[in-house]
Amino acid sequence: MNRSGWLWAPSLAVYAFLYVPLAIVVLFSFNDSRLSAEWVGFTLDWYRKLATDDAMLAAARNSLLIALTAALIATVLGTMAGIAMHRYRIRGLTFLVLTPVAMPEILLGVSLLVFFIQVLNLTLGLVSVLVAHITFCIGFVAIIVRARLAGMDESIFEAARDLGATPWQSFRLVTLPLIMPAVTAGALMSFTLSIDDFVITFFTAGVGVSTLPLQIFTMIKVAVTPEVNAVSTLLMLVTLTLIVLASRVAPDALKGRT
Amino acid sequence: MAVPRAERVTKWLIAGPPLAFLLAFFLLPSLIMALASLRYPGEFGGLAPLAARPGEESGLTLENYALFFGDWVYAQIFAKSLVIAALTTFACLVLAYPLALLIARSPKKRRDFMVLLVILPFASNFLVRVYAWMIILGPMDLLFTRFAVIVGMVYVHLPFMILPLYTNLEKHDPTLLDAAQDLGANAWHTFWRVTFPLSLPGVFSGSALVFIPVLGMFAIPELLGGKDDWMVGNMIKEAFLGTRDWPFGSMLSLMLTLAVLAIAGAAALFARRGAPNE
């Protein structure tokens, strides 16, 4: 303990650095002033304004729709990829799964933009955003699922086979229940990543469709207004709930050991 | 011995769908973009049809690359992006190290909670975290400066440094520190000669996780920086959505990809060298 005593001061400073800016955003969402410079008084006006902002509500609906669908499909594909990576040596699979996660997002965004328009002749919109989100979420799910499988005793699967289970039975009755926490964590993570994504959405959404992050970007490009603070606070609440949920279902997935 | 047929079928039933999806929506688009960097821009943006120009056989050209290597401006923006990424990485390392070390040396029961505290702010939207600094730095007259860009970059990427560092430091054998002390090393020497060298794999993987996304960032320079703070990402964005010169944008994206690959490769190499006991 003595040895690490000096670490407390810089560590607390870093925690403060992480939390104070967000606390300011939350605080000023209740401030009765257009300017976020000084505290004037408590109000819920910015939340009321938000509730009647049609563009924002439409964006929220799109975000939710995309995040739910993307999480569902990415979880199925990512789980398959995670199992395949653990069980078989397929050349290129690991590369294909992990590279979209490690690359700067802008690269995936622009390459999909060219692909959708030039090759598929697709009008950008919900579908293109959805496909883009699934592409980068698969990797995260696969990493979590593979990590879970890597920590398990292979003999369970052999036992299932020896007892006469078909591959499907052994998957449904043995593998799936065992990896379920990782699958759930992967789904929650995909949902969060999708609903939060700005960069890839920015390039694949086109003009017709807006999501919450796109809407926030447009607003803060124009002017700083407490309405942004209000929507930010609500968004924080949503992701916070999901994180707490994820840490309940699969504590290991959140410890940075995946 | 041949693999049983049923086994092969199962294998492709599991691996096939994600493989097909990623081939179609990740690898193929990447290859098409590489090819697009060799084409002419279309009259109204996008790409010109192949063999569309009179007198051109193939519709392919090295023009975009010639432009890139022929003008200092682009190399300068690349260099500036590398400098910003390096400064951000260094600042993240300095801020992350004490905290990661403290978490690693805390009682086991408390560690998970301390890590969760690092992850939580990271869960708020990326733009919200940038916006927070717009509110803070605006009244201080520091908005739209290089300083603001780096603060924003550090703020957004700090957890990427803390987590791999902690994962590494947590595995260190505490008796090594006692041994160093018994051999007469003071606290500084123990840190510099024992803890730090052992943590190098964590330092390198954390650095790669910060450096790479920062290098491709466009939103932070756009929101927090001034005209002088444009990075590669801003050039790419401008080429695709502003001037709509896709071949030029594709060429820039390819250059960024090469830079990223070089950095990731170097980090992996150093991380392996830096791990004498693993």
Coordinates of C-alpha atoms in Angstrom, one line a residue:
Chain A
M1 CA 0.0 0.0 0.0
N2 CA 2.8 2.3 1.0
R3 CA 4.5 1.7 -2.3
S4 CA 1.6 3.0 -4.3
G5 CA 0.6 5.9 -2.0
W6 CA 2.0 8.5 -4.3
L7 CA -0.2 7.3 -7.1
W8 CA -3.4 8.5 -5.5
A9 CA -3.0 12.2 -6.3
P10 CA -2.4 11.8 -10.1
S11 CA -5.1 9.1 -10.3
L12 CA -7.7 11.2 -8.7
A13 CA -6.8 14.0 -11.0
V14 CA -7.3 11.6 -14.0
Y15 CA -10.7 10.5 -12.6
A16 CA -11.7 14.2 -12.3
F17 CA -10.5 14.8 -15.8
L18 CA -12.8 12.0 -17.0
Y19 CA -15.8 13.0 -15.1
V20 CA -15.9 16.8 -14.6
P21 CA -16.6 17.6 -18.3
L22 CA -19.5 15.2 -18.4
A23 CA -20.8 16.5 -15.1
I24 CA -20.8 20.0 -16.6
V25 CA -22.8 18.8 -19.6
V26 CA -25.4 17.3 -17.3
L27 CA -25.5 20.3 -15.0
F28 CA -26.0 22.9 -17.8
S29 CA -28.9 20.8 -19.3
F30 CA -30.9 22.1 -16.3
N31 CA -29.6 25.7 -16.5
D32 CA -32.1 28.4 -17.2
S33 CA -29.9 30.2 -19.7
R34 CA -29.0 30.0 -23.4
L35 CA -25.4 30.2 -22.5
S36 CA -23.4 27.5 -20.8
A37 CA -21.1 30.0 -19.1
E38 CA -22.7 30.6 -15.7
W39 CA -25.4 29.0 -13.6
V40 CA -28.7 31.0 -13.6
G41 CA -31.3 28.8 -12.2
F42 CA -33.0 25.4 -12.5
T43 CA -35.2 24.5 -15.4
L44 CA -36.6 21.6 -17.4
D45 CA -37.3 23.7 -20.4
W46 CA -34.5 22.1 -22.5
Y47 CA -36.1 18.7 -22.0
R48 CA -39.5 20.1 -22.9
K49 CA -38.1 21.6 -26.0
L50 CA -36.5 18.3 -26.9
A51 CA -39.8 16.5 -26.5
T52 CA -41.3 18.7 -29.2
D53 CA -38.3 18.6 -31.6
D54 CA -39.6 16.5 -34.5
A55 CA -36.3 16.2 -36.2
M56 CA -34.7 14.9 -33.0
L57 CA -37.5 12.5 -32.3
A58 CA -37.3 11.1 -35.8
A59 CA -33.5 10.7 -35.5
A60 CA -34.0 8.9 -32.2
R61 CA -36.5 6.5 -33.8
N62 CA -34.0 5.8 -36.6
S63 CA -31.2 5.3 -34.2
L64 CA -33.2 2.8 -32.1
L65 CA -34.4 0.9 -35.2
I66 CA -30.9 0.7 -36.6
A67 CA -29.3 -0.3 -33.3
L68 CA -31.8 -3.0 -32.5
T69 CA -31.6 -4.6 -36.0
A70 CA -27.8 -4.2 -36.2
A71 CA -27.3 -5.7 -32.8
L72 CA -29.6 -8.7 -33.6
I73 CA -27.9 -9.5 -36.9
A74 CA -24.3 -8.7 -35.8
T75 CA -24.8 -10.9 -32.7
V76 CA -25.9 -13.9 -34.8
L77 CA -23.1 -13.4 -37.4
G78 CA -20.5 -12.5 -34.7
T79 CA -21.3 -15.5 -32.6
M80 CA -20.8 -17.8 -35.6
A81 CA -17.6 -16.0 -36.4
G82 CA -16.4 -16.4 -32.8
I83 CA -17.1 -20.1 -32.7
A84 CA -15.5 -20.6 -36.1
M85 CA -12.4 -18.7 -35.0
H86 CA -12.1 -20.8 -31.9
R87 CA -12.8 -24.2 -33.5
Y88 CA -11.4 -24.1 -37.0
R89 CA -8.3 -22.7 -38.7
I90 CA -9.8 -20.8 -41.6
R91 CA -7.2 -18.7 -43.3
G92 CA -8.2 -15.0 -43.5
L93 CA -11.2 -15.3 -41.1
T94 CA -9.5 -13.7 -38.1
F95 CA -8.1 -11.0 -40.4
L96 CA -11.6 -10.2 -41.8
V97 CA -13.2 -10.2 -38.4
L98 CA -10.6 -8.1 -36.5
T99 CA -9.5 -5.5 -39.1
P100 CA -12.8 -3.5 -39.2
V101 CA -12.5 -3.2 -35.5
A102 CA -8.9 -2.0 -35.5
M103 CA -9.0 0.4 -38.5
P104 CA -9.8 4.1 -38.3
E105 CA -13.5 4.3 -38.8
I106 CA -13.3 6.8 -41.6
L107 CA -11.8 4.1 -43.9
L108 CA -14.7 1.7 -43.5
G109 CA -17.1 4.7 -43.9
V110 CA -15.7 5.9 -47.2
S111 CA -15.1 2.5 -48.7
L112 CA -18.7 1.6 -48.0
L113 CA -19.8 4.9 -49.5
V114 CA -18.1 4.2 -52.7
F115 CA -19.3 0.6 -52.7
F116 CA -22.9 1.4 -52.1
I117 CA -23.2 4.1 -54.7
Q118 CA -20.8 2.9 -57.3
V119 CA -21.2 -0.8 -57.2
L120 CA -24.6 -1.5 -55.7
N121 CA -26.2 1.6 -57.1
L122 CA -28.0 1.9 -53.8
T123 CA -29.7 5.1 -52.5
L124 CA -28.1 5.8 -49.1
G125 CA -30.4 5.4 -46.2
L126 CA -31.4 3.1 -43.4
V127 CA -30.2 0.0 -45.2
S128 CA -26.8 1.3 -46.0
V129 CA -26.3 2.5 -42.4
L130 CA -27.5 -0.9 -41.1
V131 CA -25.1 -2.9 -43.2
A132 CA -22.2 -0.6 -42.2
H133 CA -23.0 -1.0 -38.5
I134 CA -23.3 -4.8 -38.8
T135 CA -19.9 -4.9 -40.5
F136 CA -18.1 -3.3 -37.5
C137 CA -20.1 -4.9 -34.8
I138 CA -19.4 -8.5 -35.9
G139 CA -15.8 -8.2 -34.8
F140 CA -16.7 -7.0 -31.3
V141 CA -19.2 -9.9 -30.7
A142 CA -16.7 -12.4 -32.2
I143 CA -13.9 -11.3 -29.9
I144 CA -16.1 -11.6 -26.8
V145 CA -17.5 -15.0 -27.8
R146 CA -14.1 -16.4 -28.7
A147 CA -12.6 -15.2 -25.4
R148 CA -15.4 -17.1 -23.5
L149 CA -14.8 -20.2 -25.5
A150 CA -11.1 -20.1 -25.0
G151 CA -11.6 -20.3 -21.2
M152 CA -13.7 -23.4 -21.4
D153 CA -13.0 -27.1 -21.0
E154 CA -13.0 -28.8 -24.4
S155 CA -14.0 -32.1 -22.9
I156 CA -17.6 -31.0 -22.4
F157 CA -18.0 -30.9 -26.2
E158 CA -16.4 -34.3 -26.6
A159 CA -18.6 -35.7 -23.9
A160 CA -21.7 -34.4 -25.7
R161 CA -20.5 -36.0 -29.0
D162 CA -19.7 -39.3 -27.2
L163 CA -23.1 -39.4 -25.8
G164 CA -24.6 -39.3 -29.3
A165 CA -25.5 -35.6 -29.6
T166 CA -25.8 -34.4 -33.2
P167 CA -23.8 -31.2 -33.9
W168 CA -27.0 -29.2 -33.7
Q169 CA -28.0 -30.7 -30.4
S170 CA -24.6 -30.2 -29.0
F171 CA -24.7 -26.6 -30.0
R172 CA -28.1 -25.9 -28.7
L173 CA -27.8 -27.8 -25.4
V174 CA -24.2 -27.4 -24.5
T175 CA -22.3 -24.6 -26.4
L176 CA -25.1 -22.0 -26.5
P177 CA -26.0 -22.1 -22.8
L178 CA -22.3 -21.9 -21.9
I179 CA -21.5 -18.9 -24.2
M180 CA -24.8 -17.1 -23.5
P181 CA -23.3 -14.5 -21.2
A182 CA -20.8 -13.6 -23.9
V183 CA -23.5 -13.5 -26.6
T184 CA -25.7 -11.2 -24.4
A185 CA -22.7 -8.9 -23.7
G186 CA -21.9 -8.9 -27.4
A187 CA -25.5 -7.9 -28.2
L188 CA -25.5 -5.1 -25.7
M189 CA -22.1 -3.9 -26.9
S190 CA -23.3 -3.9 -30.5
F191 CA -26.4 -2.0 -29.6
T192 CA -24.3 0.6 -27.8
L193 CA -21.7 0.9 -30.6
S194 CA -24.4 1.3 -33.2
I195 CA -26.5 3.8 -31.3
D196 CA -23.4 5.9 -30.6
D197 CA -21.7 5.6 -34.0
F198 CA -21.0 8.9 -35.7
V199 CA -18.2 8.5 -38.2
I200 CA -19.4 5.5 -40.2
T201 CA -23.0 6.7 -40.1
F202 CA -21.9 10.1 -41.4
F203 CA -20.6 8.6 -44.6
T204 CA -23.3 6.0 -45.2
A205 CA -26.5 7.8 -44.2
G206 CA -26.9 10.1 -47.2
V207 CA -29.2 13.1 -47.0
G208 CA -32.5 11.4 -46.3
V209 CA -31.8 9.7 -43.0
S210 CA -30.6 11.2 -39.7
T211 CA -29.6 9.5 -36.5
L212 CA -29.1 10.9 -33.0
P213 CA -25.3 11.4 -33.4
L214 CA -25.8 13.0 -36.8
Q215 CA -28.4 15.3 -35.4
I216 CA -26.2 16.2 -32.5
F217 CA -23.3 16.9 -34.9
T218 CA -25.4 19.2 -37.0
M219 CA -26.6 21.1 -33.9
I220 CA -23.1 21.6 -32.4
K221 CA -21.7 22.6 -35.8
V222 CA -24.2 25.5 -35.9
A223 CA -24.3 26.6 -32.3
V224 CA -23.9 25.5 -28.7
T225 CA -27.3 25.2 -27.2
P226 CA -28.5 23.6 -23.9
E227 CA -30.8 21.4 -25.9
V228 CA -27.7 19.4 -26.9
N229 CA -26.9 19.1 -23.2
A230 CA -30.4 17.7 -22.6
V231 CA -30.2 15.1 -25.4
S232 CA -26.6 14.2 -24.3
T233 CA -27.8 13.6 -20.7
L234 CA -30.6 11.3 -21.9
L235 CA -28.2 9.4 -24.2
M236 CA -25.8 9.0 -21.3
L237 CA -28.6 7.6 -19.2
V238 CA -29.4 5.0 -21.9
T239 CA -25.8 3.8 -22.3
L240 CA -25.2 3.8 -18.6
T241 CA -28.2 1.5 -18.1
L242 CA -26.8 -0.8 -20.8
I243 CA -23.4 -0.9 -19.3
V244 CA -24.7 -1.7 -15.9
L245 CA -26.8 -4.5 -17.5
A246 CA -23.8 -5.8 -19.4
S247 CA -21.7 -5.9 -16.2
R248 CA -24.4 -7.9 -14.5
V249 CA -24.7 -10.5 -17.3
A250 CA -21.0 -10.9 -18.2
P251 CA -18.7 -9.2 -15.8
D252 CA -15.6 -10.6 -17.6
A253 CA -16.5 -9.0 -20.9
L254 CA -16.0 -5.5 -19.4
K255 CA -12.7 -6.0 -17.7
G256 CA -10.6 -5.3 -20.8
R257 CA -9.5 -8.9 -20.8
T258 CA -11.3 -9.9 -23.9
Chain B
M1 CA -7.4 -39.3 -43.1
A2 CA -10.1 -37.3 -44.8
V3 CA -12.3 -35.0 -42.7
P4 CA -15.8 -36.5 -42.5
R5 CA -18.3 -34.9 -44.8
A6 CA -20.7 -33.9 -41.9
E7 CA -17.8 -32.2 -40.1
R8 CA -17.0 -30.1 -43.2
V9 CA -20.6 -29.2 -43.7
T10 CA -20.9 -28.0 -40.1
K11 CA -17.7 -26.0 -40.4
W12 CA -19.0 -24.0 -43.4
L13 CA -22.4 -23.7 -42.0
I14 CA -20.9 -21.9 -39.0
A15 CA -18.1 -19.9 -40.7
G16 CA -19.8 -19.3 -44.1
P17 CA -22.3 -16.6 -43.3
P18 CA -20.0 -14.2 -41.3
L19 CA -17.3 -14.9 -43.9
A20 CA -19.5 -14.1 -46.8
F21 CA -20.8 -11.0 -45.1
L22 CA -17.3 -9.6 -44.4
L23 CA -16.0 -10.5 -47.8
A24 CA -18.9 -8.6 -49.4
F25 CA -19.0 -5.6 -47.1
F26 CA -15.5 -5.2 -45.9
L27 CA -12.9 -6.8 -48.2
L28 CA -14.6 -6.1 -51.5
P29 CA -15.3 -2.4 -50.7
S30 CA -11.7 -2.0 -49.6
L31 CA -10.4 -3.4 -52.8
I32 CA -12.7 -1.3 -54.9
M33 CA -11.5 1.8 -53.1
A34 CA -7.9 0.8 -53.8
L35 CA -8.9 0.5 -57.5
A36 CA -10.8 3.8 -57.4
S37 CA -7.6 5.6 -56.5
L38 CA -6.4 4.7 -60.0
R39 CA -9.4 6.2 -61.8
Y40 CA -10.5 9.6 -63.0
P41 CA -13.2 11.6 -61.1
G42 CA -16.6 11.7 -62.8
E43 CA -18.0 14.9 -64.3
F44 CA -20.5 15.3 -61.5
G45 CA -18.4 13.7 -58.7
G46 CA -17.9 10.0 -58.0
L47 CA -15.9 8.0 -60.5
A48 CA -15.7 8.4 -64.3
P49 CA -16.7 5.3 -66.2
L50 CA -13.7 3.2 -67.2
A51 CA -12.3 4.1 -70.6
A52 CA -14.4 7.2 -70.8
R53 CA -11.8 9.8 -71.7
P54 CA -11.1 10.3 -75.4
G55 CA -7.7 8.9 -76.2
E56 CA -7.5 6.9 -72.9
E57 CA -7.3 3.2 -73.3
S58 CA -8.1 2.0 -69.8
G59 CA -9.4 4.9 -67.8
L60 CA -6.8 4.2 -65.2
T61 CA -4.2 6.7 -64.1
L62 CA -1.5 7.5 -61.5
E63 CA -2.5 11.1 -61.6
N64 CA -3.8 11.1 -58.0
Y65 CA -0.5 9.7 -56.7
A66 CA 1.4 12.2 -58.8
L67 CA -0.6 15.0 -57.3
F68 CA 0.0 13.7 -53.8
F69 CA 3.8 13.3 -54.2
G70 CA 4.1 16.5 -56.3
D71 CA 2.8 18.9 -53.7
W72 CA 4.3 19.6 -50.3
V73 CA 0.8 20.5 -48.8
Y74 CA -0.3 16.9 -48.6
A75 CA 2.9 15.6 -47.0
Q76 CA 2.6 18.4 -44.5
I77 CA -0.9 17.5 -43.5
F78 CA 0.2 13.9 -43.1
A79 CA 3.1 15.0 -41.0
K80 CA 0.9 17.3 -38.9
S81 CA -1.5 14.4 -38.3
L82 CA 1.3 12.2 -37.2
V83 CA 2.6 14.8 -34.8
I84 CA -0.9 15.3 -33.3
A85 CA -1.3 11.6 -32.9
A86 CA 2.1 11.3 -31.3
L87 CA 1.4 14.1 -28.8
T88 CA -2.0 12.6 -28.0
T89 CA -0.5 9.2 -27.4
F90 CA 2.2 10.6 -25.2
A91 CA -0.2 12.7 -23.1
C92 CA -2.5 9.6 -22.8
L93 CA 0.5 7.5 -21.6
V94 CA 1.5 10.1 -19.0
L95 CA -2.1 10.4 -17.7
A96 CA -2.9 6.7 -17.9
Y97 CA 0.2 5.2 -16.2
P98 CA -0.3 6.3 -12.6
L99 CA -4.0 5.3 -12.7
A100 CA -3.4 2.0 -14.3
L101 CA -0.6 1.2 -11.8
L102 CA -2.8 2.2 -8.9
I103 CA -5.7 0.0 -10.1
A104 CA -3.2 -2.9 -10.6
R105 CA -1.9 -2.5 -7.1
S106 CA -5.2 -2.1 -5.4
P107 CA -6.9 -4.9 -3.5
K108 CA -8.6 -7.4 -5.9
K109 CA -12.1 -6.6 -4.7
R110 CA -11.7 -2.9 -5.5
R111 CA -10.1 -3.3 -9.0
D112 CA -13.2 -4.1 -11.0
F113 CA -15.0 -1.1 -9.6
M114 CA -12.0 1.2 -10.5
V115 CA -11.9 -0.2 -14.0
L116 CA -15.7 0.3 -14.4
L117 CA -15.1 4.0 -13.4
V118 CA -12.7 4.3 -16.3
I119 CA -15.1 2.7 -18.8
L120 CA -18.3 4.6 -17.7
P121 CA -17.5 8.0 -19.2
F122 CA -16.3 6.2 -22.3
A123 CA -19.8 5.0 -22.8
S124 CA -21.2 8.4 -23.3
N125 CA -21.5 9.4 -26.9
F126 CA -18.3 10.4 -28.7
L127 CA -19.8 13.8 -29.8
V128 CA -21.1 14.5 -26.3
R129 CA -17.5 14.1 -25.0
V130 CA -16.3 16.5 -27.6
Y131 CA -19.1 18.9 -27.0
A132 CA -18.3 19.0 -23.3
W133 CA -14.9 20.5 -24.2
M134 CA -16.6 23.0 -26.5
I135 CA -18.6 24.3 -23.5
I136 CA -15.5 24.3 -21.3
L137 CA -12.9 25.8 -23.7
G138 CA -15.3 28.3 -25.4
P139 CA -15.6 30.8 -22.5
M140 CA -11.8 30.4 -21.9
D141 CA -11.1 31.5 -25.5
L142 CA -9.2 28.3 -26.1
L143 CA -11.6 26.8 -28.6
F144 CA -10.5 26.4 -32.3
T145 CA -6.8 25.9 -31.3
R146 CA -4.3 23.1 -31.6
F147 CA -4.5 22.8 -27.8
A148 CA -8.2 22.2 -27.9
V149 CA -7.8 19.5 -30.6
I150 CA -5.2 17.6 -28.5
V151 CA -7.3 17.9 -25.3
G152 CA -10.3 16.5 -27.1
M153 CA -8.3 13.7 -28.6
V154 CA -6.8 12.7 -25.2
Y155 CA -10.2 12.9 -23.6
V156 CA -11.8 10.6 -26.1
H157 CA -9.1 8.1 -26.3
L158 CA -7.7 7.9 -22.7
P159 CA -9.5 4.6 -21.8
F160 CA -7.8 2.9 -24.7
M161 CA -4.5 3.5 -23.0
I162 CA -5.6 2.8 -19.4
L163 CA -7.2 -0.6 -20.1
P164 CA -4.3 -2.4 -21.9
L165 CA -1.8 -0.9 -19.4
Y166 CA -3.8 -2.1 -16.5
T167 CA -4.2 -5.6 -18.0
N168 CA -0.4 -5.8 -18.3
L169 CA 0.5 -4.3 -14.9
E170 CA -2.0 -6.5 -13.1
K171 CA 0.1 -9.6 -14.2
H172 CA 3.4 -8.3 -12.7
D173 CA 4.8 -10.3 -9.8
P174 CA 4.9 -8.0 -6.7
T175 CA 7.9 -10.0 -5.3
L176 CA 10.0 -8.5 -8.1
L177 CA 9.5 -5.1 -6.4
D178 CA 10.6 -6.5 -3.0
A179 CA 13.7 -8.0 -4.7
A180 CA 14.6 -4.7 -6.3
Q181 CA 14.2 -3.0 -2.9
D182 CA 16.3 -5.6 -1.1
L183 CA 19.0 -5.0 -3.7
G184 CA 19.0 -1.4 -2.7
A185 CA 17.0 0.2 -5.5
N186 CA 15.0 3.3 -4.5
A187 CA 11.4 3.8 -5.6
W188 CA 12.3 5.6 -8.8
H189 CA 14.9 3.0 -9.8
T190 CA 12.4 0.2 -9.0
F191 CA 9.9 1.8 -11.3
W192 CA 12.2 2.8 -14.1
R193 CA 14.3 -0.4 -14.2
V194 CA 11.7 -3.0 -13.2
T195 CA 8.1 -2.0 -13.6
F196 CA 8.3 0.1 -16.7
P197 CA 10.4 -2.3 -18.9
L198 CA 8.0 -5.1 -17.9
S199 CA 5.0 -3.0 -18.9
L200 CA 6.3 -2.2 -22.4
P201 CA 3.9 -4.7 -24.2
G202 CA 1.0 -2.8 -22.5
V203 CA 2.5 0.5 -23.4
F204 CA 2.9 -0.5 -27.1
S205 CA -0.6 -2.0 -27.5
G206 CA -2.2 1.0 -25.7
S207 CA -0.2 3.4 -27.9
A208 CA -1.4 1.6 -31.0
L209 CA -5.0 1.7 -29.8
V210 CA -4.7 5.5 -29.3
F211 CA -2.5 6.5 -32.2
I212 CA -4.4 4.7 -35.0
P213 CA -7.9 6.1 -34.4
V214 CA -6.4 9.6 -33.7
L215 CA -4.6 9.5 -37.0
G216 CA -7.9 9.0 -39.0
M217 CA -10.0 11.4 -36.9
F218 CA -11.9 14.2 -38.6
A219 CA -14.7 15.2 -36.2
I220 CA -12.5 16.5 -33.4
P221 CA -10.3 18.9 -35.6
E222 CA -13.5 20.0 -37.3
L223 CA -15.3 20.8 -34.0
L224 CA -12.5 21.9 -31.7
G225 CA -9.8 23.0 -34.1
G226 CA -9.2 26.0 -36.4
K227 CA -8.5 26.0 -40.2
D228 CA -4.9 25.2 -39.4
D229 CA -5.7 22.0 -37.6
W230 CA -6.9 20.0 -40.5
M231 CA -5.8 16.4 -40.5
V232 CA -5.8 13.6 -43.0
G233 CA -9.3 12.6 -42.0
N234 CA -10.6 16.1 -42.9
M235 CA -8.9 15.9 -46.3
I236 CA -10.5 12.6 -46.9
K237 CA -13.9 13.8 -45.8
E238 CA -13.6 16.9 -48.0
A239 CA -12.6 14.8 -51.0
F240 CA -15.6 12.5 -50.7
L241 CA -18.4 14.9 -49.5
G242 CA -17.1 18.3 -50.4
T243 CA -15.3 18.4 -53.8
R244 CA -16.6 14.9 -54.5
D245 CA -13.3 13.9 -56.1
W246 CA -13.5 10.2 -55.1
P247 CA -10.3 9.0 -56.8
F248 CA -8.3 11.6 -54.9
G249 CA -10.1 10.7 -51.7
S250 CA -9.5 7.0 -52.3
M251 CA -5.8 7.6 -52.8
L252 CA -5.7 9.5 -49.5
S253 CA -7.6 6.7 -47.8
L254 CA -5.1 4.2 -49.2
M255 CA -2.2 6.3 -47.9
L256 CA -3.8 6.4 -44.5
T257 CA -4.3 2.6 -44.6
L258 CA -0.6 2.2 -45.4
A259 CA 0.4 4.5 -42.5
V260 CA -1.9 2.6 -40.1
L261 CA -0.5 -0.8 -41.2
A262 CA 3.1 0.4 -40.7
I263 CA 2.3 1.7 -37.2
A264 CA 0.3 -1.4 -36.2
G265 CA 3.2 -3.6 -37.5
A266 CA 5.8 -1.6 -35.6
A267 CA 3.7 -1.7 -32.4
A268 CA 3.3 -5.5 -32.7
L269 CA 7.0 -5.9 -33.3
F270 CA 8.0 -3.7 -30.4
A271 CA 5.4 -5.4 -28.1
R272 CA 7.0 -8.8 -28.8
R273 CA 10.5 -7.5 -28.3
G274 CA 9.5 -5.7 -25.1
A275 CA 8.2 -8.9 -23.5
P276 CA 11.3 -10.8 -22.4
N277 CA 9.5 -13.1 -20.1
E278 CA 6.4 -13.9 -22.1

